[in-house]
Amino acid sequence: MTTATLADLRAIEDLGHRFADAANHRDYDAFAALWTEDAVWQILPPIDVRFTARREIRAAIENLLGRWDFFVQMPHAPVVELEGDRARSRWTVQEIARSADRTRGNFNLAFYHDELVRLDGRWLYAHRTYHTRYFDDSPLPGTTCALPA
Amino acid sequence: MTTATLADLRAIEDLGHRFADAANHRDYDAFAALWTEDAVWQILPPIDVRFTARREIRAAIENLLGRWDFFVQMPHAPVVELEGDRARSRWTVQEIARSADRTRGNFNLAFYHDELVRLDGRWLYAHRTYHTRYFDDSPLPGTTCALPA
Amino acid sequence: MTTATLADLRAIEDLGHRFADAANHRDYDAFAALWTEDAVWQILPPIDVRFTARREIRAAIENLLGRWDFFVQMPHAPVVELEGDRARSRWTVQEIARSADRTRGNFNLAFYHDELVRLDGRWLYAHRTYHTRYFDDSPLPGTTCALPA
């Protein structure tokens, strides 16, 4: 395996890590920067929403996270397939969150199936599709702490 | 560190990710392809099963996953020690699953301690040993969604 | 990206994995070896403890883990920024544990914000700060198994 291939694989895994890190820290600009201009972010039923273009994705993440008291995504087990300037990735993600009024929990196990492109030497998401595998909205009884300053 | 060493470390971590990804998506052939012909998959007590040879492991994963309504493994914190064409890896894994009749949950924290070999340039599992650290079979009240098509 | 940069990024991610692996297996010497001589390990409120110097960190991890029936840390989504012989990293971690008398659980979601230095070619933690995001000390009803021998 060449250094260039290792760098590509690393960049694609890094993108999934930065997606979670930006969402978890509510850094909306960092989140938006991970997508192509005309990217599609699709969250399949039962959630069932679809956002098109970086600008709409930027608004969506701010709106979605505004509904939660806290939100933490934990990505696992990236599997990447490189095809020149395009790639696919797949992740197993766990999300734990609680509604802003703290009456409803959110414990999700899901998969992201992704399409990526390399533009000007940088890997970006062209399409992420979220497949829920298990969800539980039982209340969560714990205590939230503020985000790091 | 050389490019070859980085590629070896990456391949060994990738194997653990593909193990979880294949189990989570119920891709039994992809799961079986991660092992040597005469590999051993050992799950210590209290589960206490042992499978020998790729063919038996292929049958075992299909049989085991058939017992679950859903099964999600999340691997973390790979630690790898390279020794030429052999290697060891260690993982901390969380597994969340529910019995097919939905009466019994499965929330496991465990470690995989692994032995790997490089055959024809490809790293494969020769031996995986699963050490349960904590398990809870309380019912899980959530909703399952179908696997991605 | 050069091989040297890939090796640096890998080493910094590896450090976070070895931190979790050493804590989870109660290998106190391996845990202490990840820090500089004068490192600071800070766990912000509500836990609110701070340890200075490798020697004190070695004593602290042994003392802290001695309070738990079991303790498992799962690190996710490393984001690394390299600046020559210094670096920063950020992780999203989940910790699940239970008090030694088994009356109190510990389910934590948190962030580590880290500062690292390269000394004699080796990356080490100079400062780790733990920011709790969510914690729940409800009892955990499951069963603990002994650590691997």
Short mmCIF file of N, CA and C in Angstrom, two decimals, chain B residues 2-60:
data_model
loop_
_atom_site.label_atom_id
_atom_site.label_comp_id
_atom_site.label_asym_id
_atom_site.label_seq_id
_atom_site.Cartn_x
_atom_site.Cartn_y
_atom_site.Cartn_z
N THR B 2 7.99 3.12 8.96
CA THR B 2 7.95 3.02 7.50
C THR B 2 6.51 2.93 7.00
N THR B 3 6.36 3.18 5.69
CA THR B 3 5.05 3.03 5.07
C THR B 3 4.54 1.60 5.22
N ALA B 4 5.43 0.62 5.13
CA ALA B 4 5.03 -0.79 5.25
C ALA B 4 4.46 -1.08 6.65
N THR B 5 5.11 -0.53 7.67
CA THR B 5 4.62 -0.74 9.03
C THR B 5 3.27 -0.06 9.23
N LEU B 6 3.14 1.16 8.73
CA LEU B 6 1.85 1.85 8.82
C LEU B 6 0.75 1.05 8.12
N ALA B 7 1.10 0.47 6.97
CA ALA B 7 0.11 -0.32 6.22
C ALA B 7 -0.28 -1.58 7.00
N ASP B 8 0.69 -2.20 7.67
CA ASP B 8 0.39 -3.38 8.48
C ASP B 8 -0.54 -3.03 9.64
N LEU B 9 -0.21 -1.96 10.35
CA LEU B 9 -1.04 -1.56 11.49
C LEU B 9 -2.45 -1.23 11.03
N ARG B 10 -2.54 -0.53 9.90
CA ARG B 10 -3.85 -0.15 9.36
C ARG B 10 -4.65 -1.40 8.98
N ALA B 11 -4.00 -2.36 8.35
CA ALA B 11 -4.69 -3.58 7.91
C ALA B 11 -5.22 -4.36 9.11
N ILE B 12 -4.46 -4.37 10.20
CA ILE B 12 -4.87 -5.14 11.38
C ILE B 12 -6.04 -4.45 12.09
N GLU B 13 -6.02 -3.13 12.14
CA GLU B 13 -7.17 -2.41 12.70
C GLU B 13 -8.40 -2.56 11.79
N ASP B 14 -8.14 -2.50 10.49
CA ASP B 14 -9.23 -2.66 9.51
C ASP B 14 -9.93 -4.01 9.68
N LEU B 15 -9.16 -5.04 10.01
CA LEU B 15 -9.74 -6.38 10.17
C LEU B 15 -10.77 -6.38 11.30
N GLY B 16 -10.45 -5.72 12.41
CA GLY B 16 -11.40 -5.63 13.52
C GLY B 16 -12.64 -4.82 13.16
N HIS B 17 -12.45 -3.79 12.33
CA HIS B 17 -13.59 -2.99 11.89
C HIS B 17 -14.49 -3.80 10.95
N ARG B 18 -13.86 -4.57 10.04
CA ARG B 18 -14.64 -5.37 9.10
C ARG B 18 -15.37 -6.52 9.81
N PHE B 19 -14.79 -7.03 10.88
CA PHE B 19 -15.44 -8.05 11.71
C PHE B 19 -16.78 -7.51 12.24
N ALA B 20 -16.73 -6.32 12.84
CA ALA B 20 -17.95 -5.72 13.40
C ALA B 20 -18.93 -5.35 12.27
N ASP B 21 -18.42 -4.74 11.22
CA ASP B 21 -19.28 -4.31 10.12
C ASP B 21 -20.02 -5.50 9.49
N ALA B 22 -19.29 -6.61 9.28
CA ALA B 22 -19.90 -7.79 8.67
C ALA B 22 -20.94 -8.41 9.60
N ALA B 23 -20.63 -8.51 10.90
CA ALA B 23 -21.59 -9.06 11.86
C ALA B 23 -22.83 -8.16 11.92
N ASN B 24 -22.61 -6.85 11.97
CA ASN B 24 -23.73 -5.92 12.14
C ASN B 24 -24.66 -5.92 10.93
N HIS B 25 -24.09 -6.14 9.73
CA HIS B 25 -24.89 -6.17 8.49
C HIS B 25 -25.26 -7.61 8.10
N ARG B 26 -24.90 -8.59 8.92
CA ARG B 26 -25.20 -10.00 8.65
C ARG B 26 -24.64 -10.46 7.30
N ASP B 27 -23.41 -10.05 7.02
CA ASP B 27 -22.73 -10.48 5.79
C ASP B 27 -21.79 -11.62 6.19
N TYR B 28 -22.31 -12.85 6.13
CA TYR B 28 -21.59 -14.00 6.68
C TYR B 28 -20.34 -14.33 5.87
N ASP B 29 -20.39 -14.17 4.55
CA ASP B 29 -19.22 -14.46 3.73
C ASP B 29 -18.09 -13.46 4.03
N ALA B 30 -18.45 -12.19 4.15
CA ALA B 30 -17.42 -11.18 4.50
C ALA B 30 -16.82 -11.51 5.87
N PHE B 31 -17.64 -11.96 6.80
CA PHE B 31 -17.18 -12.31 8.14
C PHE B 31 -16.20 -13.48 8.08
N ALA B 32 -16.53 -14.51 7.32
CA ALA B 32 -15.69 -15.71 7.23
C ALA B 32 -14.35 -15.41 6.56
N ALA B 33 -14.33 -14.44 5.65
CA ALA B 33 -13.12 -14.12 4.89
C ALA B 33 -12.02 -13.49 5.74
N LEU B 34 -12.32 -13.15 7.00
CA LEU B 34 -11.35 -12.47 7.86
C LEU B 34 -10.46 -13.44 8.62
N TRP B 35 -10.71 -14.75 8.48
CA TRP B 35 -10.04 -15.78 9.28
C TRP B 35 -9.17 -16.67 8.41
N THR B 36 -8.12 -17.27 9.01
CA THR B 36 -7.36 -18.31 8.32
C THR B 36 -8.23 -19.57 8.22
N GLU B 37 -7.81 -20.48 7.36
CA GLU B 37 -8.56 -21.74 7.16
C GLU B 37 -8.76 -22.52 8.47
N ASP B 38 -7.71 -22.50 9.32
CA ASP B 38 -7.76 -23.30 10.55
C ASP B 38 -7.88 -22.42 11.80
N ALA B 39 -8.49 -21.25 11.66
CA ALA B 39 -8.60 -20.29 12.76
C ALA B 39 -9.46 -20.84 13.90
N VAL B 40 -9.26 -20.24 15.08
CA VAL B 40 -10.06 -20.60 16.26
C VAL B 40 -10.75 -19.33 16.79
N TRP B 41 -12.05 -19.42 16.98
CA TRP B 41 -12.84 -18.32 17.56
C TRP B 41 -13.38 -18.83 18.89
N GLN B 42 -12.86 -18.24 19.95
CA GLN B 42 -13.18 -18.74 21.28
C GLN B 42 -13.90 -17.65 22.07
N ILE B 43 -15.07 -17.98 22.60
CA ILE B 43 -15.83 -17.06 23.44
C ILE B 43 -15.88 -17.72 24.81
N LEU B 44 -15.14 -17.12 25.75
CA LEU B 44 -14.96 -17.74 27.07
C LEU B 44 -16.24 -17.73 27.88
N PRO B 45 -16.29 -18.49 29.01
CA PRO B 45 -17.43 -18.45 29.91
C PRO B 45 -17.70 -17.00 30.36
N PRO B 46 -18.94 -16.63 30.62
CA PRO B 46 -20.10 -17.52 30.75
C PRO B 46 -20.71 -17.97 29.42
N ILE B 47 -20.32 -17.41 28.28
CA ILE B 47 -20.94 -17.84 27.01
C ILE B 47 -20.39 -19.21 26.64
N ASP B 48 -19.03 -19.33 26.61
CA ASP B 48 -18.38 -20.63 26.53
C ASP B 48 -18.69 -21.44 25.26
N VAL B 49 -18.25 -20.88 24.13
CA VAL B 49 -18.29 -21.66 22.88
C VAL B 49 -16.94 -21.50 22.18
N ARG B 50 -16.63 -22.44 21.30
CA ARG B 50 -15.35 -22.44 20.59
C ARG B 50 -15.58 -23.02 19.22
N PHE B 51 -15.13 -22.29 18.20
CA PHE B 51 -15.32 -22.74 16.83
C PHE B 51 -13.96 -22.85 16.15
N THR B 52 -13.76 -23.91 15.39
CA THR B 52 -12.46 -24.18 14.77
C THR B 52 -12.64 -24.31 13.26
N ALA B 53 -11.81 -23.61 12.51
CA ALA B 53 -11.79 -23.63 11.05
C ALA B 53 -12.81 -22.63 10.49
N ARG B 54 -12.41 -22.01 9.39
CA ARG B 54 -13.20 -20.95 8.76
C ARG B 54 -14.63 -21.41 8.44
N ARG B 55 -14.72 -22.67 7.98
CA ARG B 55 -16.02 -23.21 7.60
C ARG B 55 -16.98 -23.27 8.80
N GLU B 56 -16.44 -23.69 9.95
CA GLU B 56 -17.27 -23.79 11.16
C GLU B 56 -17.61 -22.38 11.67
N ILE B 57 -16.66 -21.45 11.52
CA ILE B 57 -16.90 -20.07 11.96
C ILE B 57 -18.00 -19.42 11.10
N ARG B 58 -17.96 -19.71 9.81
CA ARG B 58 -19.01 -19.22 8.90
C ARG B 58 -20.40 -19.72 9.33
N ALA B 59 -20.48 -20.99 9.67
CA ALA B 59 -21.76 -21.56 10.13
C ALA B 59 -22.16 -20.96 11.48
N ALA B 60 -21.17 -20.75 12.35
CA ALA B 60 -21.45 -20.27 13.71
C ALA B 60 -22.01 -18.85 13.70
#
